XYZ file of C-alpha atoms in Angstrom:
247
model
C -0.014 -0.038 -0.004
C 1.199 3.519 -0.848
C 0.789 5.586 2.375
C 1.282 9.295 3.021
C 2.680 10.007 6.398
C 2.717 13.694 7.619
C 5.084 14.706 10.388
C 7.523 11.825 9.300
C 10.650 13.352 10.770
C 9.208 14.676 14.102
C 9.767 13.260 17.581
C 6.868 10.885 17.333
C 6.790 10.390 13.554
C 10.278 9.033 13.149
C 9.559 5.949 15.401
C 6.189 5.177 13.723
C 7.685 5.474 10.289
C 10.366 3.021 11.270
C 7.783 0.373 11.867
C 5.350 1.465 8.999
C 8.093 1.321 6.449
C 8.566 -2.268 6.945
C 4.980 -3.010 5.725
C 4.075 -0.269 3.240
C 5.676 2.132 0.762
C 5.762 5.271 2.605
C 5.735 8.855 1.338
C 7.002 11.017 4.246
C 6.159 14.787 4.534
C 7.387 17.283 7.045
C 7.933 21.045 7.025
C 11.732 20.524 6.907
C 13.482 17.924 4.988
C 15.456 15.241 7.010
C 16.443 11.726 6.125
C 14.107 9.054 7.282
C 12.995 5.411 6.785
C 10.491 6.551 4.276
C 10.811 5.370 0.655
C 10.254 8.954 -0.283
C 10.746 12.095 1.789
C 9.374 15.627 0.976
C 9.616 19.036 2.692
C 5.991 20.294 2.569
C 3.824 22.861 3.994
C 0.481 21.464 4.621
C -1.185 24.829 5.182
C -0.971 25.205 1.364
C -3.748 23.267 -0.333
C -2.080 22.744 -3.571
C 0.879 21.312 -1.787
C -1.600 18.861 -0.089
C -3.119 17.878 -3.483
C 0.361 16.912 -4.770
C 1.075 14.866 -1.506
C -1.970 12.666 -1.819
C -1.652 12.047 -5.558
C -1.023 8.265 -5.988
C -1.717 7.297 -2.321
C -3.910 4.645 -0.982
C -4.016 5.828 2.589
C -2.581 8.605 4.842
C -1.372 8.780 8.415
C -1.661 12.111 9.908
C 0.936 12.843 12.608
C 1.743 16.532 12.026
C 1.857 18.873 14.819
C 2.585 22.532 15.474
C 5.978 22.916 17.210
C 5.564 22.243 21.021
C 5.406 24.208 23.241
C 5.793 27.520 21.177
C 3.242 26.487 18.566
C 0.549 26.522 21.196
C 0.888 29.814 22.752
C -1.277 31.557 20.209
C -4.244 30.168 18.052
C -2.527 30.940 14.711
C 0.328 28.481 14.714
C -1.778 25.733 16.507
C -4.668 25.991 14.164
C -2.880 26.594 10.878
C -0.936 23.309 11.212
C -3.067 20.966 13.174
C -6.652 22.177 12.040
C -6.153 23.834 8.727
C -3.495 21.429 7.532
C -5.693 18.413 8.459
C -8.651 19.866 6.736
C -6.469 20.501 3.651
C -5.434 16.865 3.586
C -8.753 15.322 4.087
C -10.236 17.626 1.246
C -7.414 16.816 -1.088
C -7.996 12.971 -0.248
C -11.637 13.354 -1.132
C -10.772 14.844 -4.404
C -8.818 11.827 -5.412
C -10.978 9.183 -3.840
C -8.501 8.240 -0.994
C -10.676 6.347 1.565
C -8.450 5.285 4.537
C -6.831 7.534 7.139
C -5.174 7.077 10.429
C -5.275 10.156 12.658
C -2.921 10.508 15.645
C -5.020 12.318 18.155
C -4.393 12.178 21.958
C -5.867 10.872 25.098
C -5.911 14.400 26.182
C -9.146 14.899 24.388
C -10.999 12.587 26.874
C -12.996 14.312 29.766
C -11.296 12.079 32.210
C -8.307 10.022 30.931
C -7.884 8.419 34.358
C -11.204 6.719 34.086
C -11.486 3.232 32.456
C -15.259 4.052 31.585
C -14.433 7.387 29.818
C -14.462 7.468 26.018
C -15.595 9.998 23.385
C -17.249 9.456 20.009
C -15.182 10.708 17.266
C -16.386 14.233 16.323
C -19.218 13.964 18.967
C -17.593 13.689 22.376
C -17.977 14.262 25.246
C -14.621 16.088 24.784
C -12.400 17.767 27.462
C -12.228 21.626 26.998
C -10.300 24.213 28.863
C -6.961 22.454 28.804
C -5.062 24.547 26.124
C -4.870 24.953 22.536
C -3.027 21.693 21.790
C -6.035 19.525 23.132
C -8.626 21.983 21.497
C -6.844 21.388 18.027
C -6.943 17.693 18.504
C -10.710 17.872 19.247
C -11.120 19.905 16.102
C -9.101 17.271 14.069
C -11.484 14.678 15.201
C -14.384 16.761 14.094
C -12.845 17.111 10.728
C -12.487 13.396 10.566
C -16.175 12.923 11.264
C -17.111 15.577 8.653
C -15.146 13.786 5.901
C -16.537 10.248 6.999
C -20.055 11.481 6.755
C -19.723 13.581 3.611
C -17.171 11.506 1.582
C -17.028 8.118 3.319
C -13.465 8.523 4.273
C -12.789 5.871 6.988
C -10.599 6.885 9.926
C -8.953 5.113 12.825
C -8.363 7.731 15.382
C -5.494 6.634 17.698
C -5.319 8.319 21.104
C -1.859 7.836 22.698
C -0.930 9.469 25.983
C 2.642 10.390 26.901
C 4.929 9.611 23.985
C 8.581 8.771 24.879
C 11.077 6.284 23.569
C 11.762 3.232 25.724
C 15.533 3.012 26.085
C 16.157 6.778 25.367
C 13.790 7.989 28.106
C 14.112 11.593 27.021
C 10.843 13.390 26.381
C 10.413 15.594 23.309
C 11.191 18.615 25.623
C 14.540 17.085 26.718
C 13.289 15.996 29.935
C 14.741 12.778 31.351
C 12.196 10.213 32.606
C 13.211 9.048 36.054
C 10.252 6.739 36.919
C 7.451 4.593 35.352
C 4.034 6.094 34.537
C 1.282 4.063 32.968
C 0.693 6.833 30.521
C 4.172 6.144 28.750
C 3.958 4.885 25.206
C 6.689 4.262 22.706
C 6.121 5.778 19.139
C 7.100 2.237 17.677
C 4.106 0.853 19.540
C 2.005 3.450 17.992
C 3.436 2.510 14.649
C 2.403 -1.002 15.286
C -1.234 0.128 15.967
C -1.020 2.220 12.789
C -0.188 -0.872 10.822
C -3.001 -2.688 12.308
C -5.553 -0.060 11.758
C -4.471 0.040 8.039
C -5.180 -3.650 7.646
C -8.673 -3.578 9.096
C -11.000 -4.755 6.291
C -14.095 -2.861 7.402
C -12.841 0.323 8.954
C -15.413 3.064 9.467
C -14.891 6.005 12.071
C -13.420 4.457 15.088
C -11.237 5.460 18.052
C -8.662 3.575 19.742
C -6.906 4.573 23.055
C -3.179 3.403 23.053
C -1.245 2.838 26.131
C 0.220 0.385 28.830
C -1.844 -2.508 30.103
C -2.178 -0.618 33.338
C -3.245 2.702 32.015
C -6.675 3.522 33.302
C -8.141 4.674 30.008
C -10.226 2.027 28.287
C -7.912 0.007 25.961
C -10.655 -2.476 24.960
C -10.897 -1.511 21.291
C -7.284 -1.378 20.751
C -6.853 -4.937 22.235
C -9.921 -6.654 20.549
C -10.364 -4.749 17.258
C -6.562 -4.162 16.499
C -5.309 -7.130 18.450
C -2.698 -4.631 19.801
C -0.757 -4.451 22.940
C 2.552 -2.630 23.790
C 5.802 -4.310 23.479
C 7.882 -1.590 24.883
C 7.110 -1.751 28.692
C 9.615 0.632 30.241
C 10.908 -1.877 32.439
C 14.181 -0.112 33.276
C 12.148 2.591 35.226
C 11.259 2.185 38.856
C 7.681 1.663 39.793
C 6.268 4.012 42.426
C 3.013 3.003 43.955
C 1.135 6.288 43.740
C -1.498 5.689 41.198
C 0.508 6.876 38.261
C-alpha cells in the first residue's frame, strides 16, 4: 500500500515511520526535509492546499501525525490551528478529491474528559470532549471533528489513535529534553503506536473508530485497541522504577 505520512521526521513520527516502512511504501512529509526510513521524503507546507493535493496523489491511505511545534506553537491560536486544523482539513479535502478512503489520525488521550477513568470515552467528532486544557487539546478535538465531517460527507474511513505520553523506551528523554526518572502508566513508545497504525491500516471494514493506546495498566479503556486491532504494547519501560502512587 502507498501511504502518505505527515510529520514523518518529528519526535513521534520517526519511530512510527520505522515500523510502518517495514510493511508499506511510505511517502513522508514534514515542514523541513530530514532523512528518514520513508521510501520518499518531501519537505512540505500542509497549510498550502495545492501542496496537499500533490502529496495525496497516488496514495492509497494517509497517516496524519503532523503537529505545530510544541510548546511554542500552542501559545497563540494561529500556529496551532494553521498546522493542526487547517493542515488536517486540507489533507482530508485533497484526499476526497482523489478518492482516498483510508486515514489514520494520531490524536491524543488528552481529548477525553477524564483520561484516568476506565469508563471514559468520546465518540469521534461528537464527544463528550475535554475543553479548557489549552490549544493543543482543542486542536486535537477539532481534528476529530474534521475526521467525522469527511466520513459523513465523503465516506473517508478513519482510525483515530489516542496515545498518551509519548517517550522512547531506552532513550527515556521526552520531546522537551526532560529525562524520565520513573514509570508512568501513560508512557507509550512511538514504535508501539506505529504497530497500531499498521494494524489499523489492515482492518478490512474500517469506518470511523477510535482506539486509546497505552500500557496495560493505563486506566483509560484499551478494549478496542486490544480486541479490534489485536494490539498491545511491546515496549514496557521495564528499566524505570515503579512507584505505587497511582500513576
